[in-house]
Amino acid sequence: MAVALRVIPCLDVDAGRVVKGVNFENLRDAGDPVELARRYDLEGADEVTFLDVSASSANRETTFDVVRRTAEEIFVPLTVGGGVRSTDDVDRLLRAGADKVGVNTAAIARPVLIAEIASRFGSQVLVLSVDARRVTGETRTDSGFEVTTHGGRRGTGIDAVQWAVQAAALGAGEILLNSMDADGTKDGFDLEMLRAVRNEVRIPLIASGGAGTPAHFVDAAMAGADAVLAASVFHFGAMTVGQVKDTLREAGVVVR
């Protein structure tokens, strides 16, 4: 039996407000995270992801208050990421109402953190967020994709596909694969990158970055995504979760 594809709206939160830009720049206000999460829950979202986009770069903790208020308003799983550096941070987020926790920068700095979180809370709690971009020339990695940090502002030299393989071996439950090149462009997901990671890892893969039309979600599903994530197309009314699910069903994709 095929596993149903999940449709996940993403709330990029900065200073308590949802923001969205292109390639993580020129951010504009998209509303109140609690209100948006409630709307997506009613629209039929399978999960909601909440990313504190300035937590790592500004070196501050995720806004626990917003997480608590969001968790109280929705009945679908809530994933929270941004500024998570330890198992204690994960514990606090779970107590605040998160169902899963996203880790990015801290895991790159200390990969064993993935194993520590998986050991203490179970792999199902841990989503590894991978912000990857294409690299060419002297900086090219084996796969042609490089892991970045700090909202895509810093390259790491780490091969994105190899990092996904390592993270899965350490106990990551899912990988949120975000194309920094496609982010906010609405030109479609980076299908080549999706397939490259899908070919090497068996854990669930969430496609992120570049959704602009309902058909783009179908493309991601066909490229091997287990879930599809988007932000601006939902926030600014270009389409609803229901419209995306209808298009997926029409294409023969099993959805919830």
Short mmCIF file of C-alpha atoms in Angstrom, two decimals:
data_model
loop_
_atom_site.label_atom_id
_atom_site.label_comp_id
_atom_site.label_asym_id
_atom_site.label_seq_id
_atom_site.Cartn_x
_atom_site.Cartn_y
_atom_site.Cartn_z
CA MET A 1 0.00 0.00 0.00
CA ALA A 2 1.38 3.41 -0.97
CA VAL A 3 2.12 5.85 1.83
CA ALA A 4 -0.03 8.95 1.49
CA LEU A 5 1.83 12.09 0.47
CA ARG A 6 1.67 14.84 3.10
CA VAL A 7 1.06 18.51 2.27
CA ILE A 8 2.76 20.83 4.77
CA PRO A 9 2.45 24.63 4.96
CA CYS A 10 5.57 26.23 6.42
CA LEU A 11 5.59 29.26 8.68
CA ASP A 12 8.92 31.13 8.56
CA VAL A 13 8.77 33.18 11.74
CA ASP A 14 10.88 36.24 12.57
CA ALA A 15 10.23 38.19 15.78
CA GLY A 16 6.84 36.54 16.20
CA ARG A 17 5.54 37.24 12.68
CA VAL A 18 5.41 35.04 9.59
CA VAL A 19 7.72 36.37 6.86
CA LYS A 20 8.53 35.29 3.33
CA GLY A 21 11.05 36.43 0.74
CA VAL A 22 12.97 35.12 -2.25
CA ASN A 23 16.15 33.15 -1.54
CA PHE A 24 15.74 34.24 2.10
CA GLU A 25 16.06 37.95 1.24
CA ASN A 26 13.65 40.91 0.98
CA LEU A 27 11.39 39.42 3.62
CA ARG A 28 7.83 40.70 3.81
CA ASP A 29 5.19 40.22 6.48
CA ALA A 30 2.76 37.36 5.86
CA GLY A 31 0.73 37.48 9.05
CA ASP A 32 0.29 36.05 12.52
CA PRO A 33 1.63 32.49 12.88
CA VAL A 34 -1.17 31.33 15.16
CA GLU A 35 -3.90 32.58 12.80
CA LEU A 36 -2.19 31.09 9.73
CA ALA A 37 -1.64 27.73 11.42
CA ARG A 38 -5.32 27.62 12.40
CA ARG A 39 -6.33 28.39 8.80
CA TYR A 40 -4.13 25.64 7.38
CA ASP A 41 -5.45 23.14 9.91
CA LEU A 42 -8.99 23.91 8.73
CA GLU A 43 -7.91 23.69 5.06
CA GLY A 44 -6.75 20.12 5.55
CA ALA A 45 -3.00 20.45 6.02
CA ASP A 46 -1.41 17.20 7.19
CA GLU A 47 1.16 18.97 9.32
CA VAL A 48 2.39 22.50 9.99
CA THR A 49 6.08 23.41 10.12
CA PHE A 50 7.26 26.43 12.11
CA LEU A 51 10.79 27.67 11.39
CA ASP A 52 12.32 30.46 13.45
CA VAL A 53 14.37 31.86 10.57
CA SER A 54 16.53 34.22 12.60
CA ALA A 55 17.25 31.91 15.53
CA SER A 56 20.60 30.58 14.32
CA SER A 57 21.92 33.77 12.75
CA ALA A 58 20.76 36.00 15.60
CA ASN A 59 21.87 33.38 18.13
CA ARG A 60 18.66 33.36 20.13
CA GLU A 61 16.17 30.73 21.17
CA THR A 62 12.98 29.87 19.36
CA THR A 63 9.95 31.82 20.51
CA PHE A 64 8.40 29.28 22.86
CA ASP A 65 5.34 31.46 23.45
CA VAL A 66 4.35 31.38 19.78
CA VAL A 67 4.92 27.63 19.67
CA ARG A 68 2.63 27.11 22.67
CA ARG A 69 -0.13 29.27 21.23
CA THR A 70 0.14 27.58 17.83
CA ALA A 71 0.06 24.08 19.32
CA GLU A 72 -3.08 24.94 21.29
CA GLU A 73 -4.92 25.97 18.13
CA ILE A 74 -4.19 23.11 15.73
CA PHE A 75 -4.94 19.39 15.68
CA VAL A 76 -2.28 18.24 13.21
CA PRO A 77 1.40 17.55 13.98
CA LEU A 78 3.56 20.64 14.52
CA THR A 79 7.26 20.60 13.60
CA VAL A 80 9.39 23.39 15.07
CA GLY A 81 12.93 24.32 14.05
CA GLY A 82 15.38 27.17 14.47
CA GLY A 83 18.08 27.62 17.08
CA VAL A 84 17.91 24.04 18.39
CA ARG A 85 21.33 23.21 19.80
CA SER A 86 20.84 20.47 22.39
CA THR A 87 18.58 17.67 23.60
CA ASP A 88 17.37 20.07 26.29
CA ASP A 89 16.19 22.48 23.58
CA VAL A 90 14.27 19.60 22.01
CA ASP A 91 12.75 18.72 25.38
CA ARG A 92 11.56 22.31 25.91
CA LEU A 93 9.99 22.46 22.45
CA LEU A 94 8.18 19.15 22.92
CA ARG A 95 6.88 20.38 26.28
CA ALA A 96 5.73 23.60 24.58
CA GLY A 97 3.61 21.55 22.19
CA ALA A 98 5.82 20.59 19.25
CA ASP A 99 5.40 17.05 17.90
CA LYS A 100 8.66 17.05 15.95
CA VAL A 101 11.75 19.22 16.07
CA GLY A 102 13.88 20.42 13.18
CA VAL A 103 17.65 20.64 13.53
CA ASN A 104 20.05 22.23 11.06
CA THR A 105 23.08 24.33 12.00
CA ALA A 106 23.89 22.64 15.32
CA ALA A 107 23.87 19.19 13.70
CA ILE A 108 26.34 20.34 11.06
CA ALA A 109 28.65 21.65 13.79
CA ARG A 110 28.25 18.45 15.85
CA PRO A 111 26.66 15.54 13.93
CA VAL A 112 26.46 13.35 17.06
CA LEU A 113 23.62 15.64 18.18
CA ILE A 114 21.40 13.72 15.74
CA ALA A 115 22.17 10.45 17.53
CA GLU A 116 21.68 12.06 20.96
CA ILE A 117 18.22 13.37 20.04
CA ALA A 118 17.18 10.10 18.39
CA SER A 119 18.37 8.12 21.40
CA ARG A 120 16.54 10.27 23.95
CA PHE A 121 13.28 10.98 22.11
CA GLY A 122 13.12 8.55 19.18
CA SER A 123 13.88 9.11 15.50
CA GLN A 124 10.25 10.04 14.78
CA VAL A 125 10.78 13.33 16.65
CA LEU A 126 13.80 14.44 14.62
CA VAL A 127 13.60 16.25 11.28
CA LEU A 128 16.96 17.19 9.79
CA SER A 129 16.60 20.42 7.85
CA VAL A 130 19.04 20.62 4.93
CA ASP A 131 19.40 23.97 3.14
CA ALA A 132 21.27 23.03 -0.03
CA ARG A 133 22.41 24.86 -3.14
CA ARG A 134 24.07 23.99 -6.43
CA VAL A 135 27.83 24.49 -6.61
CA THR A 136 30.13 24.45 -9.62
CA GLY A 137 33.81 24.95 -10.37
CA GLU A 138 36.36 24.66 -7.59
CA THR A 139 33.71 24.56 -4.86
CA ARG A 140 31.76 21.70 -6.50
CA THR A 141 30.95 18.73 -4.28
CA ASP A 142 30.59 15.14 -5.54
CA SER A 143 26.83 15.50 -6.05
CA GLY A 144 26.97 19.12 -7.18
CA PHE A 145 24.91 20.18 -4.14
CA GLU A 146 26.33 21.83 -1.02
CA VAL A 147 24.90 22.23 2.47
CA THR A 148 24.56 25.86 3.63
CA THR A 149 23.84 27.45 7.01
CA HIS A 150 22.47 30.74 8.34
CA GLY A 151 19.56 30.95 5.90
CA GLY A 152 21.73 30.02 2.95
CA ARG A 153 24.23 32.78 3.65
CA ARG A 154 27.17 30.50 4.43
CA GLY A 155 28.51 27.55 2.45
CA THR A 156 29.93 24.59 4.37
CA GLY A 157 31.68 22.61 1.64
CA ILE A 158 29.68 19.57 2.80
CA ASP A 159 28.09 17.45 0.07
CA ALA A 160 24.31 17.58 0.58
CA VAL A 161 23.64 14.00 -0.52
CA GLN A 162 26.44 12.58 1.65
CA TRP A 163 25.17 14.63 4.61
CA ALA A 164 21.66 13.19 4.14
CA VAL A 165 23.09 9.65 4.13
CA GLN A 166 25.15 10.35 7.28
CA ALA A 167 22.18 11.92 9.08
CA ALA A 168 19.93 8.96 8.28
CA ALA A 169 22.57 6.58 9.64
CA LEU A 170 22.82 8.65 12.85
CA GLY A 171 19.07 8.40 13.45
CA ALA A 172 17.31 11.30 11.71
CA GLY A 173 13.64 10.41 11.21
CA GLU A 174 13.02 12.64 8.20
CA ILE A 175 14.91 15.03 5.96
CA LEU A 176 13.49 18.42 5.03
CA LEU A 177 15.36 19.17 1.81
CA ASN A 178 15.18 22.86 0.96
CA SER A 179 16.60 24.19 -2.29
CA MET A 180 18.16 27.58 -1.56
CA ASP A 181 18.31 28.31 -5.30
CA ALA A 182 14.58 27.70 -5.78
CA ASP A 183 13.37 29.12 -2.46
CA GLY A 184 10.59 31.66 -3.01
CA THR A 185 11.06 31.71 -6.80
CA LYS A 186 7.84 29.75 -7.58
CA ASP A 187 9.68 28.11 -10.50
CA GLY A 188 9.24 24.59 -9.12
CA PHE A 189 11.11 22.27 -6.78
CA ASP A 190 14.69 21.24 -7.57
CA LEU A 191 13.79 17.79 -8.88
CA GLU A 192 17.37 16.83 -9.67
CA MET A 193 18.39 17.41 -6.06
CA LEU A 194 15.34 15.54 -4.78
CA ARG A 195 16.14 12.50 -6.92
CA ALA A 196 19.82 12.59 -5.92
CA VAL A 197 18.92 12.36 -2.22
CA ARG A 198 16.03 9.92 -2.77
CA ASN A 199 18.39 7.50 -4.53
CA GLU A 200 20.60 7.31 -1.44
CA VAL A 201 18.28 7.49 1.60
CA ARG A 202 15.21 5.50 2.63
CA ILE A 203 13.83 7.74 5.39
CA PRO A 204 10.97 10.14 4.53
CA LEU A 205 11.96 13.10 2.37
CA ILE A 206 10.16 16.45 2.49
CA ALA A 207 10.54 18.61 -0.64
CA SER A 208 10.87 22.34 0.00
CA GLY A 209 11.67 25.45 -2.00
CA GLY A 210 10.19 26.66 -5.27
CA ALA A 211 6.50 25.69 -5.31
CA GLY A 212 4.52 27.99 -7.60
CA THR A 213 1.68 25.90 -9.05
CA PRO A 214 -0.26 22.80 -7.92
CA ALA A 215 1.49 20.85 -10.71
CA HIS A 216 4.86 21.50 -9.04
CA PHE A 217 3.72 19.39 -6.08
CA VAL A 218 2.92 16.52 -8.44
CA ASP A 219 6.42 16.82 -9.93
CA ALA A 220 7.96 16.54 -6.46
CA ALA A 221 5.86 13.49 -5.64
CA MET A 222 6.97 11.80 -8.86
CA ALA A 223 10.61 12.63 -8.01
CA GLY A 224 10.31 10.65 -4.77
CA ALA A 225 9.15 13.12 -2.12
CA ASP A 226 7.12 11.69 0.78
CA ALA A 227 5.85 15.15 1.68
CA VAL A 228 5.70 18.56 0.00
CA LEU A 229 6.21 21.81 1.86
CA ALA A 230 5.46 25.38 0.77
CA ALA A 231 5.04 28.82 2.26
CA SER A 232 4.35 31.89 0.12
CA VAL A 233 1.88 30.25 -2.28
CA PHE A 234 -0.30 29.41 0.72
CA HIS A 235 0.30 32.58 2.75
CA PHE A 236 -0.54 35.00 -0.04
CA GLY A 237 -3.53 33.10 -1.42
CA ALA A 238 -2.11 31.76 -4.69
CA MET A 239 -3.62 28.38 -3.83
CA THR A 240 -5.07 26.42 -0.93
CA VAL A 241 -4.01 23.13 0.60
CA GLY A 242 -7.23 21.64 -0.76
CA GLN A 243 -6.45 22.71 -4.33
CA VAL A 244 -3.01 21.12 -4.10
CA LYS A 245 -4.50 17.86 -2.80
CA ASP A 246 -7.11 17.83 -5.56
CA THR A 247 -4.40 18.24 -8.21
CA LEU A 248 -2.33 15.46 -6.62
CA ARG A 249 -5.33 13.10 -6.55
CA GLU A 250 -6.12 13.85 -10.20
CA ALA A 251 -2.53 12.89 -11.05
CA GLY A 252 -2.94 9.57 -9.25
CA VAL A 253 -0.94 10.50 -6.16
CA VAL A 254 -2.29 9.05 -2.89
CA VAL A 255 -2.91 11.86 -0.39
CA ARG A 256 -4.46 11.95 3.05
#
